[in-house]
């Protein structure tokens, strides 16, 4: 059995909230998203997604007050006078959230399941897009496509998407990220900002579909994990279970060689994803269940915006 598909027992048994509980959770997520987006330190919505929703228009001579980040240094060197790149807003930017709801997300060792972190991050992204007036869609997947909602506008529509995410009872337990990417590429009809939120446990054969999707759309990968998946605890003999197949095994985590081998496999999987994203010109951000995501998420997208203005 491959360890990349083995996890400790879930923090709590997998369960689906009843509709009333899910509605309360949706309201909580909405309020948390609003507080996050209203934080003065973050600035307006464009500071999170700057570089999305704009396209290059022309190069013009520098004028007092222009941001220095917009200077086109190649043209400036050639013309011997400062020139800046000018961008214009695209008419529409669709946002699609591709969310992994496979069984491996029912896991957490620091008080938070990966599933809970995924829901919060998806909520923040959906509310941010709604504030900018961008249509939002959602694709839920396991080892099959669980549901797809095309991008559309409206607060009530976004709240229904979040409610659907919390209430979903996946028919599949495995993870098929490449199927989700292929489906998204086929369903999207306008240039979109696509967020792929997954733990990528068991994911394989992503190169071709990820490259095809990023060739037409702006893709951001948000990889969710738990510290126990990458830092193997020295805890003696333990029973581990593959949440996607139900298979079990007993592993001696008191053996240094065993822990080193398992850690090495986990690190190799992470490096493979990093290399793949770099090759496909896709931004990658890692989110952990034991680390607050708010400031890291804001800083990540602010850095993207600064880089795209160069």
PDB file of N, CA and C in Angstrom, residues 41-124:
ATOM      1  N   UNK A  41      -6.070  46.744   6.225  1.00  0.00           N
ATOM      2  CA  UNK A  41      -4.706  46.416   5.829  1.00  0.00           C
ATOM      3  C   UNK A  41      -4.660  45.704   4.481  1.00  0.00           C
ATOM      4  N   UNK A  42      -5.780  45.099   4.076  1.00  0.00           N
ATOM      5  CA  UNK A  42      -5.798  44.359   2.816  1.00  0.00           C
ATOM      6  C   UNK A  42      -6.025  45.256   1.612  1.00  0.00           C
ATOM      7  N   UNK A  43      -6.650  46.416   1.842  1.00  0.00           N
ATOM      8  CA  UNK A  43      -6.992  47.256   0.707  1.00  0.00           C
ATOM      9  C   UNK A  43      -8.234  46.716   0.023  1.00  0.00           C
ATOM     10  N   UNK A  44      -8.614  47.280  -1.122  1.00  0.00           N
ATOM     11  CA  UNK A  44      -9.799  46.821  -1.834  1.00  0.00           C
ATOM     12  C   UNK A  44      -9.566  45.488  -2.527  1.00  0.00           C
ATOM     13  N   UNK A  45     -10.630  44.965  -3.093  1.00  0.00           N
ATOM     14  CA  UNK A  45     -10.583  43.676  -3.789  1.00  0.00           C
ATOM     15  C   UNK A  45      -9.442  43.575  -4.788  1.00  0.00           C
ATOM     16  N   UNK A  46      -9.174  44.616  -5.622  1.00  0.00           N
ATOM     17  CA  UNK A  46      -8.089  44.456  -6.594  1.00  0.00           C
ATOM     18  C   UNK A  46      -6.746  44.149  -5.972  1.00  0.00           C
ATOM     19  N   UNK A  47      -6.523  44.528  -4.703  1.00  0.00           N
ATOM     20  CA  UNK A  47      -5.231  44.239  -4.089  1.00  0.00           C
ATOM     21  C   UNK A  47      -5.042  42.744  -3.864  1.00  0.00           C
ATOM     22  N   UNK A  48      -6.144  41.995  -3.814  1.00  0.00           N
ATOM     23  CA  UNK A  48      -6.039  40.545  -3.686  1.00  0.00           C
ATOM     24  C   UNK A  48      -5.864  39.869  -5.037  1.00  0.00           C
ATOM     25  N   UNK A  49      -6.529  40.385  -6.062  1.00  0.00           N
ATOM     26  CA  UNK A  49      -6.542  39.727  -7.352  1.00  0.00           C
ATOM     27  C   UNK A  49      -5.933  40.600  -8.443  1.00  0.00           C
ATOM     28  N   UNK A  50      -5.156  41.594  -8.073  1.00  0.00           N
ATOM     29  CA  UNK A  50      -4.582  42.480  -9.074  1.00  0.00           C
ATOM     30  C   UNK A  50      -3.815  41.680 -10.103  1.00  0.00           C
ATOM     31  N   UNK A  51      -3.998  42.045 -11.349  1.00  0.00           N
ATOM     32  CA  UNK A  51      -3.388  41.295 -12.427  1.00  0.00           C
ATOM     33  C   UNK A  51      -4.392  40.376 -13.089  1.00  0.00           C
ATOM     34  N   UNK A  52      -5.503  40.073 -12.401  1.00  0.00           N
ATOM     35  CA  UNK A  52      -6.601  39.352 -13.005  1.00  0.00           C
ATOM     36  C   UNK A  52      -7.622  40.391 -13.435  1.00  0.00           C
ATOM     37  N   UNK A  53      -8.307  40.123 -14.516  1.00  0.00           N
ATOM     38  CA  UNK A  53      -9.344  41.044 -14.954  1.00  0.00           C
ATOM     39  C   UNK A  53      -8.795  42.251 -15.669  1.00  0.00           C
ATOM     40  N   UNK A  54      -7.489  42.287 -16.004  1.00  0.00           N
ATOM     41  CA  UNK A  54      -6.925  43.384 -16.767  1.00  0.00           C
ATOM     42  C   UNK A  54      -6.117  42.814 -17.914  1.00  0.00           C
ATOM     43  N   UNK A  55      -6.025  43.556 -18.988  1.00  0.00           N
ATOM     44  CA  UNK A  55      -5.247  43.106 -20.125  1.00  0.00           C
ATOM     45  C   UNK A  55      -4.367  44.248 -20.623  1.00  0.00           C
ATOM     46  N   UNK A  56      -3.237  43.926 -21.211  1.00  0.00           N
ATOM     47  CA  UNK A  56      -2.295  44.914 -21.695  1.00  0.00           C
ATOM     48  C   UNK A  56      -2.910  45.716 -22.838  1.00  0.00           C
ATOM     49  N   UNK A  57      -2.722  47.027 -22.791  1.00  0.00           N
ATOM     50  CA  UNK A  57      -3.277  47.893 -23.828  1.00  0.00           C
ATOM     51  C   UNK A  57      -2.180  48.534 -24.671  1.00  0.00           C
ATOM     52  N   UNK A  58      -1.247  49.252 -24.024  1.00  0.00           N
ATOM     53  CA  UNK A  58      -0.227  49.973 -24.782  1.00  0.00           C
ATOM     54  C   UNK A  58       0.905  50.377 -23.846  1.00  0.00           C
ATOM     55  N   UNK A  59       1.962  50.920 -24.442  1.00  0.00           N
ATOM     56  CA  UNK A  59       3.052  51.529 -23.681  1.00  0.00           C
ATOM     57  C   UNK A  59       3.018  53.022 -23.961  1.00  0.00           C
ATOM     58  N   UNK A  60       3.071  53.824 -22.914  1.00  0.00           N
ATOM     59  CA  UNK A  60       3.080  55.284 -23.077  1.00  0.00           C
ATOM     60  C   UNK A  60       4.163  55.885 -22.210  1.00  0.00           C
ATOM     61  N   UNK A  61       4.488  57.145 -22.470  1.00  0.00           N
ATOM     62  CA  UNK A  61       5.537  57.805 -21.725  1.00  0.00           C
ATOM     63  C   UNK A  61       5.109  58.034 -20.276  1.00  0.00           C
ATOM     64  N   UNK A  62       6.076  57.917 -19.399  1.00  0.00           N
ATOM     65  CA  UNK A  62       5.815  58.070 -17.957  1.00  0.00           C
ATOM     66  C   UNK A  62       5.300  59.465 -17.640  1.00  0.00           C
ATOM     67  N   UNK A  63       4.312  59.526 -16.734  1.00  0.00           N
ATOM     68  CA  UNK A  63       3.766  60.796 -16.253  1.00  0.00           C
ATOM     69  C   UNK A  63       3.850  60.832 -14.739  1.00  0.00           C
ATOM     70  N   UNK A  64       4.062  62.009 -14.156  1.00  0.00           N
ATOM     71  CA  UNK A  64       4.131  62.100 -12.697  1.00  0.00           C
ATOM     72  C   UNK A  64       2.902  61.465 -12.041  1.00  0.00           C
ATOM     73  N   UNK A  65       3.147  60.653 -11.055  1.00  0.00           N
ATOM     74  CA  UNK A  65       2.056  59.967 -10.369  1.00  0.00           C
ATOM     75  C   UNK A  65       1.875  58.527 -10.801  1.00  0.00           C
ATOM     76  N   UNK A  66       2.455  58.132 -11.940  1.00  0.00           N
ATOM     77  CA  UNK A  66       2.367  56.739 -12.377  1.00  0.00           C
ATOM     78  C   UNK A  66       3.130  55.839 -11.406  1.00  0.00           C
ATOM     79  N   UNK A  67       2.612  54.632 -11.095  1.00  0.00           N
ATOM     80  CA  UNK A  67       3.341  53.720 -10.197  1.00  0.00           C
ATOM     81  C   UNK A  67       4.619  53.225 -10.859  1.00  0.00           C
ATOM     82  N   UNK A  68       5.697  53.212 -10.094  1.00  0.00           N
ATOM     83  CA  UNK A  68       6.968  52.797 -10.675  1.00  0.00           C
ATOM     84  C   UNK A  68       6.948  51.330 -11.089  1.00  0.00           C
ATOM     85  N   UNK A  69       6.032  50.533 -10.448  1.00  0.00           N
ATOM     86  CA  UNK A  69       5.953  49.112 -10.819  1.00  0.00           C
ATOM     87  C   UNK A  69       5.506  48.925 -12.263  1.00  0.00           C
ATOM     88  N   UNK A  70       4.832  49.958 -12.830  1.00  0.00           N
ATOM     89  CA  UNK A  70       4.318  49.835 -14.191  1.00  0.00           C
ATOM     90  C   UNK A  70       5.352  50.198 -15.251  1.00  0.00           C
ATOM     91  N   UNK A  71       6.536  50.622 -14.852  1.00  0.00           N
ATOM     92  CA  UNK A  71       7.558  51.025 -15.829  1.00  0.00           C
ATOM     93  C   UNK A  71       7.997  49.827 -16.667  1.00  0.00           C
ATOM     94  N   UNK A  72       8.020  50.026 -17.982  1.00  0.00           N
ATOM     95  CA  UNK A  72       8.533  49.005 -18.898  1.00  0.00           C
ATOM     96  C   UNK A  72      10.014  49.303 -19.114  1.00  0.00           C
ATOM     97  N   UNK A  73      10.865  48.544 -18.434  1.00  0.00           N
ATOM     98  CA  UNK A  73      12.290  48.867 -18.428  1.00  0.00           C
ATOM     99  C   UNK A  73      12.949  48.614 -19.780  1.00  0.00           C
ATOM    100  N   UNK A  74      12.456  47.665 -20.543  1.00  0.00           N
ATOM    101  CA  UNK A  74      13.041  47.413 -21.853  1.00  0.00           C
ATOM    102  C   UNK A  74      12.790  48.576 -22.800  1.00  0.00           C
ATOM    103  N   UNK A  75      11.554  49.064 -22.834  1.00  0.00           N
ATOM    104  CA  UNK A  75      11.231  50.212 -23.687  1.00  0.00           C
ATOM    105  C   UNK A  75      11.936  51.461 -23.176  1.00  0.00           C
ATOM    106  N   UNK A  76      12.003  51.609 -21.850  1.00  0.00           N
ATOM    107  CA  UNK A  76      12.677  52.761 -21.260  1.00  0.00           C
ATOM    108  C   UNK A  76      14.143  52.806 -21.684  1.00  0.00           C
ATOM    109  N   UNK A  77      14.813  51.652 -21.656  1.00  0.00           N
ATOM    110  CA  UNK A  77      16.216  51.605 -22.050  1.00  0.00           C
ATOM    111  C   UNK A  77      16.387  51.926 -23.533  1.00  0.00           C
ATOM    112  N   UNK A  78      15.438  51.463 -24.343  1.00  0.00           N
ATOM    113  CA  UNK A  78      15.546  51.686 -25.783  1.00  0.00           C
ATOM    114  C   UNK A  78      15.261  53.141 -26.158  1.00  0.00           C
ATOM    115  N   UNK A  79      14.274  53.753 -25.490  1.00  0.00           N
ATOM    116  CA  UNK A  79      13.861  55.124 -25.827  1.00  0.00           C
ATOM    117  C   UNK A  79      14.620  56.173 -25.026  1.00  0.00           C
ATOM    118  N   UNK A  80      15.358  55.733 -23.999  1.00  0.00           N
ATOM    119  CA  UNK A  80      16.129  56.624 -23.134  1.00  0.00           C
ATOM    120  C   UNK A  80      15.237  57.613 -22.376  1.00  0.00           C
ATOM    121  N   UNK A  81      13.981  57.266 -22.261  1.00  0.00           N
ATOM    122  CA  UNK A  81      13.030  58.018 -21.439  1.00  0.00           C
ATOM    123  C   UNK A  81      12.110  56.989 -20.777  1.00  0.00           C
ATOM    124  N   UNK A  82      11.610  57.267 -19.565  1.00  0.00           N
ATOM    125  CA  UNK A  82      10.765  56.271 -18.893  1.00  0.00           C
ATOM    126  C   UNK A  82       9.414  56.086 -19.577  1.00  0.00           C
ATOM    127  N   UNK A  83       9.050  54.836 -19.778  1.00  0.00           N
ATOM    128  CA  UNK A  83       7.747  54.467 -20.333  1.00  0.00           C
ATOM    129  C   UNK A  83       7.078  53.477 -19.387  1.00  0.00           C
ATOM    130  N   UNK A  84       5.763  53.490 -19.383  1.00  0.00           N
ATOM    131  CA  UNK A  84       5.004  52.588 -18.524  1.00  0.00           C
ATOM    132  C   UNK A  84       4.044  51.754 -19.364  1.00  0.00           C
ATOM    133  N   UNK A  85       3.719  50.577 -18.836  1.00  0.00           N
ATOM    134  CA  UNK A  85       2.710  49.725 -19.464  1.00  0.00           C
ATOM    135  C   UNK A  85       1.333  50.185 -19.014  1.00  0.00           C
ATOM    136  N   UNK A  86       0.413  50.226 -19.931  1.00  0.00           N
ATOM    137  CA  UNK A  86      -0.953  50.632 -19.613  1.00  0.00           C
ATOM    138  C   UNK A  86      -1.865  49.425 -19.768  1.00  0.00           C
ATOM    139  N   UNK A  87      -2.715  49.237 -18.759  1.00  0.00           N
ATOM    140  CA  UNK A  87      -3.637  48.109 -18.775  1.00  0.00           C
ATOM    141  C   UNK A  87      -5.065  48.628 -18.753  1.00  0.00           C
ATOM    142  N   UNK A  88      -5.972  47.873 -19.298  1.00  0.00           N
ATOM    143  CA  UNK A  88      -7.390  48.226 -19.249  1.00  0.00           C
ATOM    144  C   UNK A  88      -8.152  47.051 -18.650  1.00  0.00           C
ATOM    145  N   UNK A  89      -9.299  47.345 -18.054  1.00  0.00           N
ATOM    146  CA  UNK A  89     -10.110  46.296 -17.446  1.00  0.00           C
ATOM    147  C   UNK A  89     -10.750  45.412 -18.514  1.00  0.00           C
ATOM    148  N   UNK A  90     -10.724  44.126 -18.299  1.00  0.00           N
ATOM    149  CA  UNK A  90     -11.468  43.240 -19.163  1.00  0.00           C
ATOM    150  C   UNK A  90     -12.953  43.425 -18.881  1.00  0.00           C
ATOM    151  N   UNK A  91     -13.781  43.125 -19.861  1.00  0.00           N
ATOM    152  CA  UNK A  91     -15.219  43.339 -19.698  1.00  0.00           C
ATOM    153  C   UNK A  91     -15.789  42.418 -18.630  1.00  0.00           C
ATOM    154  N   UNK A  92     -15.263  41.206 -18.525  1.00  0.00           N
ATOM    155  CA  UNK A  92     -15.796  40.272 -17.538  1.00  0.00           C
ATOM    156  C   UNK A  92     -14.725  39.280 -17.121  1.00  0.00           C
ATOM    157  N   UNK A  93     -14.708  38.959 -15.855  1.00  0.00           N
ATOM    158  CA  UNK A  93     -13.797  37.942 -15.339  1.00  0.00           C
ATOM    159  C   UNK A  93     -14.640  36.925 -14.579  1.00  0.00           C
ATOM    160  N   UNK A  94     -14.722  35.738 -15.083  1.00  0.00           N
ATOM    161  CA  UNK A  94     -15.434  34.678 -14.388  1.00  0.00           C
ATOM    162  C   UNK A  94     -14.480  34.000 -13.411  1.00  0.00           C
ATOM    163  N   UNK A  95     -14.999  33.601 -12.265  1.00  0.00           N
ATOM    164  CA  UNK A  95     -14.215  32.905 -11.247  1.00  0.00           C
ATOM    165  C   UNK A  95     -14.812  31.523 -11.044  1.00  0.00           C
ATOM    166  N   UNK A  96     -13.969  30.499 -11.164  1.00  0.00           N
ATOM    167  CA  UNK A  96     -14.423  29.125 -10.948  1.00  0.00           C
ATOM    168  C   UNK A  96     -13.618  28.503  -9.819  1.00  0.00           C
ATOM    169  N   UNK A  97     -14.318  27.967  -8.827  1.00  0.00           N
ATOM    170  CA  UNK A  97     -13.692  27.253  -7.718  1.00  0.00           C
ATOM    171  C   UNK A  97     -13.807  25.759  -7.980  1.00  0.00           C
ATOM    172  N   UNK A  98     -12.674  25.108  -8.184  1.00  0.00           N
ATOM    173  CA  UNK A  98     -12.640  23.653  -8.343  1.00  0.00           C
ATOM    174  C   UNK A  98     -12.254  23.068  -6.990  1.00  0.00           C
ATOM    175  N   UNK A  99     -13.191  22.399  -6.330  1.00  0.00           N
ATOM    176  CA  UNK A  99     -13.018  22.012  -4.930  1.00  0.00           C
ATOM    177  C   UNK A  99     -13.033  20.493  -4.775  1.00  0.00           C
ATOM    178  N   UNK A 100     -12.014  19.987  -4.138  1.00  0.00           N
ATOM    179  CA  UNK A 100     -11.866  18.561  -3.853  1.00  0.00           C
ATOM    180  C   UNK A 100     -12.718  18.187  -2.639  1.00  0.00           C
ATOM    181  N   UNK A 101     -13.663  17.266  -2.816  1.00  0.00           N
ATOM    182  CA  UNK A 101     -14.508  16.814  -1.703  1.00  0.00           C
ATOM    183  C   UNK A 101     -14.310  15.321  -1.455  1.00  0.00           C
ATOM    184  N   UNK A 102     -13.145  14.804  -1.821  1.00  0.00           N
ATOM    185  CA  UNK A 102     -12.854  13.381  -1.631  1.00  0.00           C
ATOM    186  C   UNK A 102     -12.673  13.057  -0.154  1.00  0.00           C
ATOM    187  N   UNK A 103     -12.628  11.767   0.156  1.00  0.00           N
ATOM    188  CA  UNK A 103     -12.591  11.313   1.548  1.00  0.00           C
ATOM    189  C   UNK A 103     -11.315  11.713   2.275  1.00  0.00           C
ATOM    190  N   UNK A 104     -10.226  11.964   1.553  1.00  0.00           N
ATOM    191  CA  UNK A 104      -8.973  12.312   2.220  1.00  0.00           C
ATOM    192  C   UNK A 104      -9.037  13.670   2.914  1.00  0.00           C
ATOM    193  N   UNK A 105     -10.049  14.481   2.591  1.00  0.00           N
ATOM    194  CA  UNK A 105     -10.201  15.776   3.259  1.00  0.00           C
ATOM    195  C   UNK A 105     -10.852  15.654   4.629  1.00  0.00           C
ATOM    196  N   UNK A 106     -11.367  14.459   4.959  1.00  0.00           N
ATOM    197  CA  UNK A 106     -11.966  14.235   6.279  1.00  0.00           C
ATOM    198  C   UNK A 106     -10.864  13.878   7.268  1.00  0.00           C
ATOM    199  N   UNK A 107      -9.887  14.753   7.407  1.00  0.00           N
ATOM    200  CA  UNK A 107      -8.719  14.460   8.222  1.00  0.00           C
ATOM    201  C   UNK A 107      -8.159  15.740   8.800  1.00  0.00           C
ATOM    202  N   UNK A 108      -7.677  15.663  10.034  1.00  0.00           N
ATOM    203  CA  UNK A 108      -7.044  16.810  10.662  1.00  0.00           C
ATOM    204  C   UNK A 108      -6.506  16.425  12.021  1.00  0.00           C
ATOM    205  N   UNK A 109      -5.361  16.997  12.413  1.00  0.00           N
ATOM    206  CA  UNK A 109      -4.753  16.666  13.703  1.00  0.00           C
ATOM    207  C   UNK A 109      -4.547  17.889  14.582  1.00  0.00           C
ATOM    208  N   UNK A 110      -4.986  19.048  14.142  1.00  0.00           N
ATOM    209  CA  UNK A 110      -4.765  20.278  14.905  1.00  0.00           C
ATOM    210  C   UNK A 110      -6.058  21.017  15.191  1.00  0.00           C
ATOM    211  N   UNK A 111      -7.151  20.274  15.347  1.00  0.00           N
ATOM    212  CA  UNK A 111      -8.422  20.887  15.678  1.00  0.00           C
ATOM    213  C   UNK A 111      -9.234  21.310  14.478  1.00  0.00           C
ATOM    214  N   UNK A 112      -8.684  21.198  13.267  1.00  0.00           N
ATOM    215  CA  UNK A 112      -9.370  21.601  12.047  1.00  0.00           C
ATOM    216  C   UNK A 112      -9.205  20.524  10.989  1.00  0.00           C
ATOM    217  N   UNK A 113     -10.303  20.116  10.396  1.00  0.00           N
ATOM    218  CA  UNK A 113     -10.221  19.194   9.277  1.00  0.00           C
ATOM    219  C   UNK A 113      -9.812  19.952   8.020  1.00  0.00           C
ATOM    220  N   UNK A 114      -9.176  19.251   7.103  1.00  0.00           N
ATOM    221  CA  UNK A 114      -8.859  19.867   5.818  1.00  0.00           C
ATOM    222  C   UNK A 114     -10.145  20.338   5.135  1.00  0.00           C
ATOM    223  N   UNK A 115     -11.215  19.592   5.308  1.00  0.00           N
ATOM    224  CA  UNK A 115     -12.504  19.967   4.728  1.00  0.00           C
ATOM    225  C   UNK A 115     -12.957  21.336   5.217  1.00  0.00           C
ATOM    226  N   UNK A 116     -12.768  21.619   6.516  1.00  0.00           N
ATOM    227  CA  UNK A 116     -13.175  22.912   7.072  1.00  0.00           C
ATOM    228  C   UNK A 116     -12.344  24.049   6.495  1.00  0.00           C
ATOM    229  N   UNK A 117     -11.047  23.812   6.351  1.00  0.00           N
ATOM    230  CA  UNK A 117     -10.171  24.833   5.784  1.00  0.00           C
ATOM    231  C   UNK A 117     -10.541  25.112   4.333  1.00  0.00           C
ATOM    232  N   UNK A 118     -10.839  24.062   3.592  1.00  0.00           N
ATOM    233  CA  UNK A 118     -11.253  24.229   2.193  1.00  0.00           C
ATOM    234  C   UNK A 118     -12.507  25.091   2.109  1.00  0.00           C
ATOM    235  N   UNK A 119     -13.490  24.836   2.977  1.00  0.00           N
ATOM    236  CA  UNK A 119     -14.741  25.591   2.955  1.00  0.00           C
ATOM    237  C   UNK A 119     -14.503  27.065   3.264  1.00  0.00           C
ATOM    238  N   UNK A 120     -13.642  27.357   4.241  1.00  0.00           N
ATOM    239  CA  UNK A 120     -13.385  28.751   4.594  1.00  0.00           C
ATOM    240  C   UNK A 120     -12.688  29.495   3.461  1.00  0.00           C
ATOM    241  N   UNK A 121     -11.683  28.866   2.879  1.00  0.00           N
ATOM    242  CA  UNK A 121     -10.953  29.518   1.789  1.00  0.00           C
ATOM    243  C   UNK A 121     -11.866  29.737   0.581  1.00  0.00           C
ATOM    244  N   UNK A 122     -12.676  28.731   0.247  1.00  0.00           N
ATOM    245  CA  UNK A 122     -13.621  28.883  -0.858  1.00  0.00           C
ATOM    246  C   UNK A 122     -14.597  30.010  -0.585  1.00  0.00           C
ATOM    247  N   UNK A 123     -15.022  30.159   0.666  1.00  0.00           N
ATOM    248  CA  UNK A 123     -15.941  31.234   1.041  1.00  0.00           C
ATOM    249  C   UNK A 123     -15.312  32.596   0.831  1.00  0.00           C
ATOM    250  N   UNK A 124     -14.079  32.768   1.290  1.00  0.00           N
ATOM    251  CA  UNK A 124     -13.386  34.052   1.126  1.00  0.00           C
ATOM    252  C   UNK A 124     -13.248  34.403  -0.349  1.00  0.00           C
TER     253      UNK A 124
END
